[in-house]
Coordinates of C-alpha atoms in Angstrom, one line a residue:
X1 CA 107.4 163.6 34.0
X2 CA 106.8 159.9 34.7
X3 CA 109.9 158.0 35.9
X4 CA 110.5 154.8 34.1
X5 CA 113.1 152.1 33.5
X6 CA 113.8 151.1 29.9
X7 CA 114.3 147.5 28.7
X8 CA 115.9 147.2 25.3
X9 CA 115.2 143.7 24.2
X10 CA 116.8 142.4 21.0
X11 CA 115.5 139.0 19.7
X12 CA 116.6 137.0 16.7
X13 CA 113.7 138.5 14.6
X14 CA 112.9 141.8 16.2
X15 CA 113.7 144.2 18.9
X16 CA 111.7 146.4 21.3
X17 CA 112.2 149.3 23.7
X18 CA 109.8 148.9 26.6
X19 CA 109.2 151.4 29.4
X20 CA 108.4 150.0 32.8
X21 CA 107.2 151.7 36.0
X22 CA 105.5 150.7 39.2
X23 CA 101.9 151.8 39.6
X24 CA 98.9 150.4 41.5
X25 CA 101.1 147.9 43.2
X26 CA 102.3 146.2 40.0
X27 CA 104.8 146.8 37.1
X28 CA 103.2 148.6 34.2
X29 CA 104.7 148.2 30.7
X30 CA 104.5 150.2 27.6
X31 CA 106.1 149.1 24.3
X32 CA 107.5 152.4 23.1
X33 CA 109.1 151.2 19.9
X34 CA 109.3 147.9 18.0
X35 CA 111.7 147.2 15.1
X36 CA 112.8 144.4 12.8
X37 CA 116.1 142.5 13.2
X38 CA 117.4 141.3 9.9
X39 CA 120.0 138.8 9.0
X40 CA 122.0 140.0 6.0
X41 CA 123.7 137.5 3.6
X42 CA 126.8 138.9 1.9
X43 CA 130.1 137.6 0.6
X44 CA 129.4 134.0 1.7
X45 CA 128.5 135.0 5.3
X46 CA 125.4 135.9 7.4
X47 CA 125.7 139.1 9.4
X48 CA 123.6 141.1 11.9
X49 CA 123.0 144.7 10.9
X50 CA 124.5 146.1 14.1
X51 CA 124.6 149.7 12.9
X52 CA 120.8 149.7 12.1
X53 CA 120.1 148.0 15.4
X54 CA 122.1 150.5 17.4
X55 CA 120.2 153.3 15.6
X56 CA 116.9 151.7 16.3
X57 CA 117.8 151.4 20.0
X58 CA 118.6 155.1 20.1
X59 CA 115.4 155.9 18.3
X60 CA 113.4 154.0 20.8
X61 CA 115.1 155.8 23.7
X62 CA 114.4 159.1 22.1
X63 CA 110.8 158.2 21.6
X64 CA 110.5 157.3 25.4
X65 CA 111.9 160.8 26.2
X66 CA 109.5 162.4 23.7
X67 CA 106.6 160.6 25.4
X68 CA 107.5 162.4 28.7
X69 CA 109.3 159.6 30.5
X70 CA 112.2 160.5 32.8
X71 CA 114.6 157.6 32.3
X72 CA 116.0 156.1 35.6
X73 CA 118.1 153.5 33.9
X74 CA 118.5 151.3 30.8
X75 CA 119.0 147.5 30.6
X76 CA 119.9 145.6 27.5
X77 CA 119.3 142.0 26.7
X78 CA 119.9 140.0 23.5
X79 CA 120.2 136.5 22.1
X80 CA 123.3 134.5 23.1
X81 CA 126.7 133.5 21.7
X82 CA 127.3 136.2 19.1
X83 CA 129.8 139.0 19.5
X84 CA 131.6 142.0 18.0
X85 CA 135.3 142.8 18.1
X86 CA 136.7 146.3 18.8
X87 CA 140.2 147.6 18.3
X88 CA 142.4 149.6 20.7
X89 CA 140.8 152.8 19.5
X90 CA 137.4 151.5 20.3
X91 CA 136.3 151.0 16.7
X92 CA 134.0 148.2 15.7
X93 CA 135.8 145.7 13.4
X94 CA 133.0 144.8 11.1
X95 CA 129.4 143.7 11.6
X96 CA 128.9 140.7 14.0
X97 CA 128.5 137.4 12.2
X98 CA 125.2 135.6 12.8
X99 CA 125.3 132.3 14.7
X100 CA 123.5 130.7 11.7
X101 CA 126.5 131.3 9.5
X102 CA 128.1 128.1 8.1
X103 CA 131.7 128.9 9.2
X104 CA 131.3 126.7 12.3
X105 CA 130.3 123.6 10.4
X106 CA 132.6 120.8 11.6
X107 CA 134.3 123.0 14.3
X108 CA 133.1 121.0 17.3
X109 CA 134.7 117.8 15.9
X110 CA 137.9 119.7 15.3
X111 CA 138.0 121.1 18.8
X112 CA 137.2 117.8 20.5
X113 CA 139.9 116.1 18.5
X114 CA 142.2 118.3 20.8
X115 CA 140.4 118.2 24.1
X116 CA 138.5 115.7 26.1
X117 CA 134.7 116.4 25.9
X118 CA 133.9 115.0 29.4
X119 CA 136.6 117.0 31.1
X120 CA 135.6 120.1 29.2
X121 CA 132.0 119.8 30.2
X122 CA 133.0 119.4 33.9
X123 CA 134.4 123.0 33.6
X124 CA 132.2 124.8 31.1
X125 CA 128.9 122.9 31.7
X126 CA 127.7 123.9 28.2
X127 CA 125.6 122.0 25.7
X128 CA 127.8 121.6 22.7
X129 CA 126.3 123.5 19.7
X130 CA 128.3 124.5 16.7
X131 CA 126.9 128.0 17.0
X132 CA 128.6 128.6 20.4
X133 CA 131.2 131.4 20.7
X134 CA 134.0 128.9 21.3
X135 CA 133.5 127.4 17.8
X136 CA 133.0 130.7 16.1
X137 CA 136.4 131.9 17.4
X138 CA 138.1 128.6 16.6
X139 CA 136.7 128.9 13.0
X140 CA 138.2 132.4 12.8
X141 CA 141.5 131.1 14.0
X142 CA 141.5 128.2 11.5
X143 CA 140.7 130.5 8.6
X144 CA 143.5 132.9 9.7
X145 CA 141.1 135.8 10.2
X146 CA 143.1 139.1 10.4
X147 CA 140.4 140.5 12.8
X148 CA 141.9 138.4 15.6
X149 CA 145.3 140.0 15.0
X150 CA 144.0 143.6 15.5
X151 CA 141.1 143.1 17.9
X152 CA 141.6 144.4 21.5
X153 CA 138.3 143.2 23.0
X154 CA 135.5 140.8 22.4
X155 CA 132.1 142.0 23.4
X156 CA 129.0 139.9 23.3
X157 CA 126.0 141.6 21.7
X158 CA 124.5 143.2 24.9
X159 CA 128.1 144.2 25.9
X160 CA 128.6 145.8 22.5
X161 CA 125.4 147.9 22.6
X162 CA 126.3 149.0 26.2
X163 CA 129.8 149.8 25.2
X164 CA 128.8 152.2 22.4
X165 CA 126.4 153.9 24.8
X166 CA 128.8 154.2 27.8
X167 CA 132.3 153.7 26.5
X168 CA 132.8 151.0 29.2
X169 CA 133.9 147.6 27.9
X170 CA 133.1 144.5 30.1
X171 CA 131.3 141.2 29.8
X172 CA 128.1 140.4 31.6
X173 CA 127.9 137.1 33.5
X174 CA 124.8 135.5 31.9
X175 CA 125.7 136.3 28.3
X176 CA 129.3 135.2 28.9
X177 CA 128.1 131.9 30.1
X178 CA 126.6 131.1 26.7
X179 CA 130.0 131.2 25.1
X180 CA 131.4 127.7 26.3
X181 CA 134.5 129.6 27.3
X182 CA 133.8 130.1 31.0
X183 CA 134.6 128.1 34.1
X184 CA 130.9 128.1 35.2
X185 CA 131.5 127.1 38.8
X186 CA 134.4 129.6 39.4
X187 CA 132.6 132.3 37.3
X188 CA 135.8 133.2 35.4
X189 CA 137.2 132.8 31.9
X190 CA 138.6 129.3 31.1
X191 CA 142.1 130.6 30.2
X192 CA 143.7 127.1 30.1
X193 CA 141.2 126.1 27.3
X194 CA 142.0 129.3 25.4
X195 CA 145.8 128.5 25.6
X196 CA 145.3 124.9 24.4
X197 CA 143.2 126.0 21.4
X198 CA 145.4 129.1 20.7
X199 CA 142.6 131.6 21.2
X200 CA 143.6 135.2 22.2
X201 CA 143.1 135.5 26.0
X202 CA 143.4 139.3 26.0
X203 CA 140.1 139.6 24.2
X204 CA 138.1 138.8 27.3
X205 CA 137.5 141.4 30.0
X206 CA 136.0 141.7 33.5
X207 CA 132.9 139.6 34.1
X208 CA 130.2 141.8 35.7
X209 CA 127.2 140.4 37.5
X210 CA 123.5 141.2 36.9
X211 CA 122.4 144.1 39.0
X212 CA 125.5 146.2 38.7
X213 CA 126.2 149.5 36.8
X214 CA 127.8 149.4 33.4
X215 CA 128.4 153.1 33.4
X216 CA 126.5 156.3 32.4
X217 CA 125.6 157.4 28.9
X218 CA 128.4 159.3 27.2
X219 CA 127.9 163.1 26.9
X220 CA 127.6 162.9 23.1
X221 CA 125.0 160.1 23.4
X222 CA 123.0 162.1 26.0
X223 CA 123.0 165.1 23.7
X224 CA 121.8 163.0 20.7
X225 CA 119.0 161.6 22.8
X226 CA 117.9 164.9 24.2
X227 CA 118.8 164.2 27.8
X228 CA 120.0 166.8 30.2
X229 CA 120.5 164.4 33.1
X230 CA 122.7 161.3 33.7
X231 CA 121.3 157.9 32.9
X232 CA 123.0 154.6 33.8
X233 CA 123.1 151.5 31.8
X234 CA 122.6 148.6 34.2
X235 CA 123.9 145.1 33.7
X236 CA 120.7 143.0 33.8
X237 CA 120.8 139.3 33.1
X238 CA 121.6 140.3 29.6
X239 CA 121.0 136.9 27.9
X240 CA 117.3 137.3 27.0
X241 CA 116.6 133.8 28.4
X242 CA 118.1 134.7 31.8
X243 CA 116.0 137.8 32.0
X244 CA 112.9 135.9 31.0
X245 CA 113.5 133.2 33.6
X246 CA 113.9 135.9 36.3
X247 CA 110.2 136.8 35.7
X248 CA 109.0 133.2 36.3
X249 CA 106.7 133.1 39.4
X250 CA 108.1 131.5 42.5
X251 CA 107.2 127.8 43.0
X252 CA 104.7 127.0 45.8
X253 CA 105.8 124.5 48.5
X254 CA 106.2 121.1 47.1
X255 CA 106.2 122.3 43.4
X256 CA 109.0 121.8 41.0
X257 CA 108.5 124.3 38.1
X258 CA 110.2 123.9 34.8
X259 CA 110.3 127.0 32.6
X260 CA 109.9 126.9 28.8
X261 CA 111.0 130.2 27.2
X262 CA 109.2 130.0 23.9
X263 CA 110.3 132.1 21.0
X264 CA 112.6 131.7 18.0
X265 CA 114.4 129.3 20.3
X266 CA 112.9 127.2 23.0
X267 CA 114.8 127.1 26.3
X268 CA 113.6 124.3 28.6
X269 CA 114.9 124.0 32.1
X270 CA 114.9 124.8 35.8
X271 CA 116.7 127.3 38.1
X272 CA 119.4 125.9 40.3
X273 CA 121.8 127.2 43.0
X274 CA 124.7 125.3 41.5
X275 CA 125.7 124.0 38.1
X276 CA 125.0 120.4 37.2
X277 CA 128.2 119.1 35.6
X278 CA 127.8 115.4 35.6
X279 CA 128.5 113.1 32.6
X280 CA 124.8 112.2 32.4
X281 CA 123.9 115.9 32.0
X282 CA 126.5 116.2 29.2
X283 CA 125.2 113.2 27.4
X284 CA 121.6 114.4 27.6
X285 CA 122.6 117.8 26.1
X286 CA 122.0 120.1 29.0
X287 CA 123.7 123.4 29.5
X288 CA 124.4 125.5 32.6
X289 CA 123.8 129.2 31.9
X290 CA 124.3 132.1 34.3
X291 CA 121.1 133.8 35.7
X292 CA 120.1 136.7 37.8
X293 CA 121.3 136.7 41.5
X294 CA 124.1 134.3 40.5
X295 CA 121.7 131.4 39.9
X296 CA 122.1 128.8 37.2
X297 CA 119.6 128.2 34.5
X298 CA 120.0 124.4 33.8
X299 CA 118.4 123.9 30.4
X300 CA 118.4 122.6 26.9
X301 CA 118.5 124.8 23.8
X302 CA 115.9 123.6 21.4
X303 CA 115.0 125.0 18.0
X304 CA 111.7 126.8 18.7
X305 CA 109.3 128.7 16.6
X306 CA 112.1 129.6 14.1
X307 CA 110.8 126.9 11.8
X308 CA 107.3 128.3 11.8
X309 CA 108.6 131.8 11.5
X310 CA 110.5 130.9 8.4
X311 CA 107.5 129.2 6.9
X312 CA 105.4 132.3 7.5
X313 CA 108.0 134.5 5.8
X314 CA 108.1 132.2 2.8
X315 CA 104.3 132.1 2.6
X316 CA 104.2 135.9 2.9
X317 CA 106.6 136.2 0.0
X318 CA 104.4 133.9 -2.1
X319 CA 101.2 135.9 -1.3
X320 CA 99.8 133.1 0.9
X321 CA 98.0 133.4 4.2
X322 CA 100.1 134.4 7.2
X323 CA 97.3 135.0 9.7
X324 CA 97.7 132.8 12.8
X325 CA 94.0 133.2 13.5
X326 CA 93.4 131.3 10.3
X327 CA 96.4 128.9 10.2
X328 CA 96.2 127.6 13.8
X329 CA 92.5 126.4 13.4
X330 CA 93.5 124.9 10.1
X331 CA 96.3 123.0 11.9
X332 CA 93.9 121.8 14.6
X333 CA 91.6 120.4 12.0
X334 CA 94.3 118.8 9.9
X335 CA 94.4 115.0 9.8
X336 CA 98.2 114.8 10.0
X337 CA 100.6 113.3 12.6
X338 CA 104.1 113.4 11.1
X339 CA 106.8 114.7 13.4
X340 CA 110.2 116.0 12.4
X341 CA 113.4 116.4 14.5
X342 CA 113.3 120.1 15.1
X343 CA 117.0 120.1 16.1
X344 CA 118.1 118.6 12.8
X345 CA 120.8 120.9 11.3
X346 CA 119.0 121.1 7.9
X347 CA 116.4 123.4 9.6
X348 CA 119.0 125.8 11.0
X349 CA 119.2 128.1 7.9
X350 CA 117.7 126.4 4.8
X351 CA 117.2 128.3 1.6
X352 CA 113.5 127.2 1.8
X353 CA 112.1 125.8 5.0
X354 CA 109.1 124.1 3.4
X355 CA 111.4 122.2 1.0
X356 CA 113.6 121.2 4.0
X357 CA 110.6 119.7 5.8
X358 CA 109.4 117.8 2.8
X359 CA 112.9 116.5 2.1
X360 CA 113.2 115.3 5.7
X361 CA 109.9 113.5 5.5
X362 CA 110.9 111.8 2.3
X363 CA 114.1 110.6 3.8
X364 CA 112.3 109.2 6.8
X365 CA 109.6 107.6 4.7
X366 CA 106.8 109.5 6.6
X367 CA 103.8 111.3 5.1
X368 CA 104.7 114.8 3.8
X369 CA 102.7 117.9 4.6
X370 CA 100.9 119.5 1.7
X371 CA 98.6 122.2 3.0
X372 CA 99.5 125.1 5.2
X373 CA 97.5 123.6 8.0
X374 CA 99.5 120.4 7.7
X375 CA 102.8 122.2 7.8
X376 CA 101.8 124.2 10.9
X377 CA 100.5 121.0 12.6
X378 CA 103.8 119.2 11.8
X379 CA 105.9 121.9 13.4
X380 CA 103.7 122.2 16.5
X381 CA 103.4 118.4 17.1
X382 CA 107.2 118.2 16.6
X383 CA 107.9 120.9 19.2
X384 CA 105.5 119.3 21.7
X385 CA 107.3 115.9 21.2
X386 CA 110.7 117.5 21.7
X387 CA 109.5 119.2 24.9
X388 CA 108.4 115.8 26.2
X389 CA 111.8 114.3 25.6
X390 CA 113.4 117.4 27.3
X391 CA 111.2 117.0 30.4
X392 CA 112.1 113.3 30.6
X393 CA 115.7 114.2 30.5
X394 CA 115.3 116.8 33.3
X395 CA 113.5 114.3 35.5
X396 CA 116.4 111.8 35.2
X397 CA 118.8 114.5 36.5
X398 CA 116.7 116.3 39.2
X399 CA 116.2 115.1 42.8
X400 CA 112.4 115.5 42.4
X401 CA 110.3 115.3 39.2
X402 CA 108.8 118.4 37.5
X403 CA 105.2 119.1 38.6
X404 CA 104.3 122.0 36.4
X405 CA 105.6 123.7 33.2
X406 CA 105.6 127.5 33.0
X407 CA 105.6 128.7 29.3
X408 CA 106.9 132.3 29.0
X409 CA 107.6 134.6 26.2
X410 CA 105.8 135.4 22.9
X411 CA 105.3 131.7 22.1
X412 CA 103.2 131.3 25.3
X413 CA 100.3 132.9 23.3
X414 CA 100.0 129.9 21.1
X415 CA 97.3 128.1 22.9
X416 CA 97.3 125.1 20.6
X417 CA 101.0 124.5 21.1
X418 CA 100.4 124.9 24.9
X419 CA 97.7 122.3 24.8
X420 CA 99.8 119.9 22.7
X421 CA 102.7 120.4 25.1
X422 CA 100.5 119.5 28.1
X423 CA 99.2 116.4 26.4
X424 CA 102.7 115.3 25.4
X425 CA 104.4 115.9 28.7
X426 CA 101.5 115.0 30.9
X427 CA 102.1 118.2 32.9
X428 CA 99.8 121.1 33.7
X429 CA 100.9 124.1 31.7
X430 CA 100.7 127.7 32.8
X431 CA 101.2 130.4 30.2
X432 CA 102.8 133.8 30.6
X433 CA 104.0 136.3 31.2
X434 CA 104.3 137.1 27.5
X435 CA 106.7 140.0 28.2
X436 CA 108.8 137.9 30.6
X437 CA 112.1 139.1 29.2
X438 CA 111.2 142.8 29.6
X439 CA 109.8 142.2 33.1
X440 CA 113.0 140.3 34.2
X441 CA 115.1 143.1 32.7
X442 CA 113.3 145.9 34.5
X443 CA 113.1 144.0 37.8
X444 CA 116.9 143.8 37.9
X445 CA 117.2 147.5 37.3
X446 CA 114.6 148.3 40.0
X447 CA 116.3 146.1 42.5
X448 CA 119.6 147.8 42.0
X449 CA 118.0 151.2 42.6
X450 CA 116.2 149.9 45.7
X451 CA 119.5 148.6 47.2
X452 CA 121.1 152.0 47.0

C-alpha cells in the first residue's frame, strides 16, 4: 500500500479529495474525487448543502482507500467566513447559510453606528465586507434567531467538517481570522467586541494553530470508511487562501513577491511576519489573515472569476458555448474596452449576471457587451484593472515595492488574464502552481509528521 496524505479542498463551486505523497524528490498529487458544491435557495435564504458535502468528503476518502492508499492523515480547507452551529448534544442546527445571502445587507452600517471603525480595525485588522462572520452573527441577533439561544458552539466550515469526523470541536487560526471577531495581534477572540454587540461569547472555542492535530477519526467513521487503523485530522491552514499561499515559492534575494490566488475570489497580497493595522491600510481595504507558521497574509479580497463562472452557467443553461478554448480567443479578438467595477455589490449574487453587467454599463454610460467574446473580455479587462489598483495600494503600504506577481490556483491557467494582468500592473507574472491549495494543505501535514 502506498502511504499518502489527503487534502480535502472545498471551494465555492466545487470540492476535491487529493492524495499527495513524496516520490522522486517531489510531491506527487492525484485527484481522487471531484464533486460540485451547490448553493441552495430556499425560504428566502441561500444555504450550503453541508450534508451532501460531508457525504462527498467521505466518498472521496473511501475512494482513496479503495485505490490502495494507506492514509497517514487528512487536512481540510474551505472558503472563509461561513459557519455552522451545534447544540450541546453535538447536533448540527441547520444547514450553514451562504455568505452570498442578503441577510447581512446594511449590517456593517449598523455595527459601525455602535463602534469606532478605526479602533476596531486596529484590533481585528480585517477588510470590512458585509459577508464577514461578524455581520452574519449580528444579523442573526437583530432578527432574533432562536438558533443563537440553543447553540453551544460556532464552528467555521473546516472546523465543522473536522468535528463530524473526529468529535473534537475547536477553531483553526487561519479560518478564525476571516471572521472579523479576532484580536489578530494577540491571536485570541475579541471578547470585548462581542460584549458591546451582544454576541454570545460562549460560542467560540480554543483557537488551534496550523500544524497541530485535531483528533483521530471516530470509530464509527473509521468503520464506514473501511479503515482498520487510526487516522488523524490535522489542522492545516484551513482557509483555502492560507493553504494556497503556503505553496508560493520563496522569494529570491532582493525580490518582493505578491501572490494572487485566482479562483472564484481573487486574493491579492503579501506574506508578513506581523499584521499591518494602520489607518491607511484600513482605508485602502486591506485585511490581515492568519497563515501557516503563524504568518500574516496581508491582502485584499477581490471578486474574482465568480462573474465569469456565473456567465458560463447562464450560457450553459441557454445552450450557448461554454468552451474556454473557444471563448478566450473570441475575447482576445473582440474590439471592446469597457471595464466594470468587479466589487460592485450588484455582481455578488444577481439573478442574471449578463443583465447585471449590461445594467451597470448603461448606468455608467459606457458601451455594453453583446457577444460572448465581449462579455468575457469585459470581465477579464476589469479584473486586470482591479489587480493594478490592488498592487498600487500594496506599494503604498510596503517598505519596498513589489517586483513580481505569482498567480496561483485554478485561475492561473487563464493565460490571457495573466497577460492582461502583467500589462496592467507592469509586473512580471509567474503562473502556478495550479493545485497550490492542495500542495499547501499537504505540506502542513507532512511537516507535522516530520517534527514528531
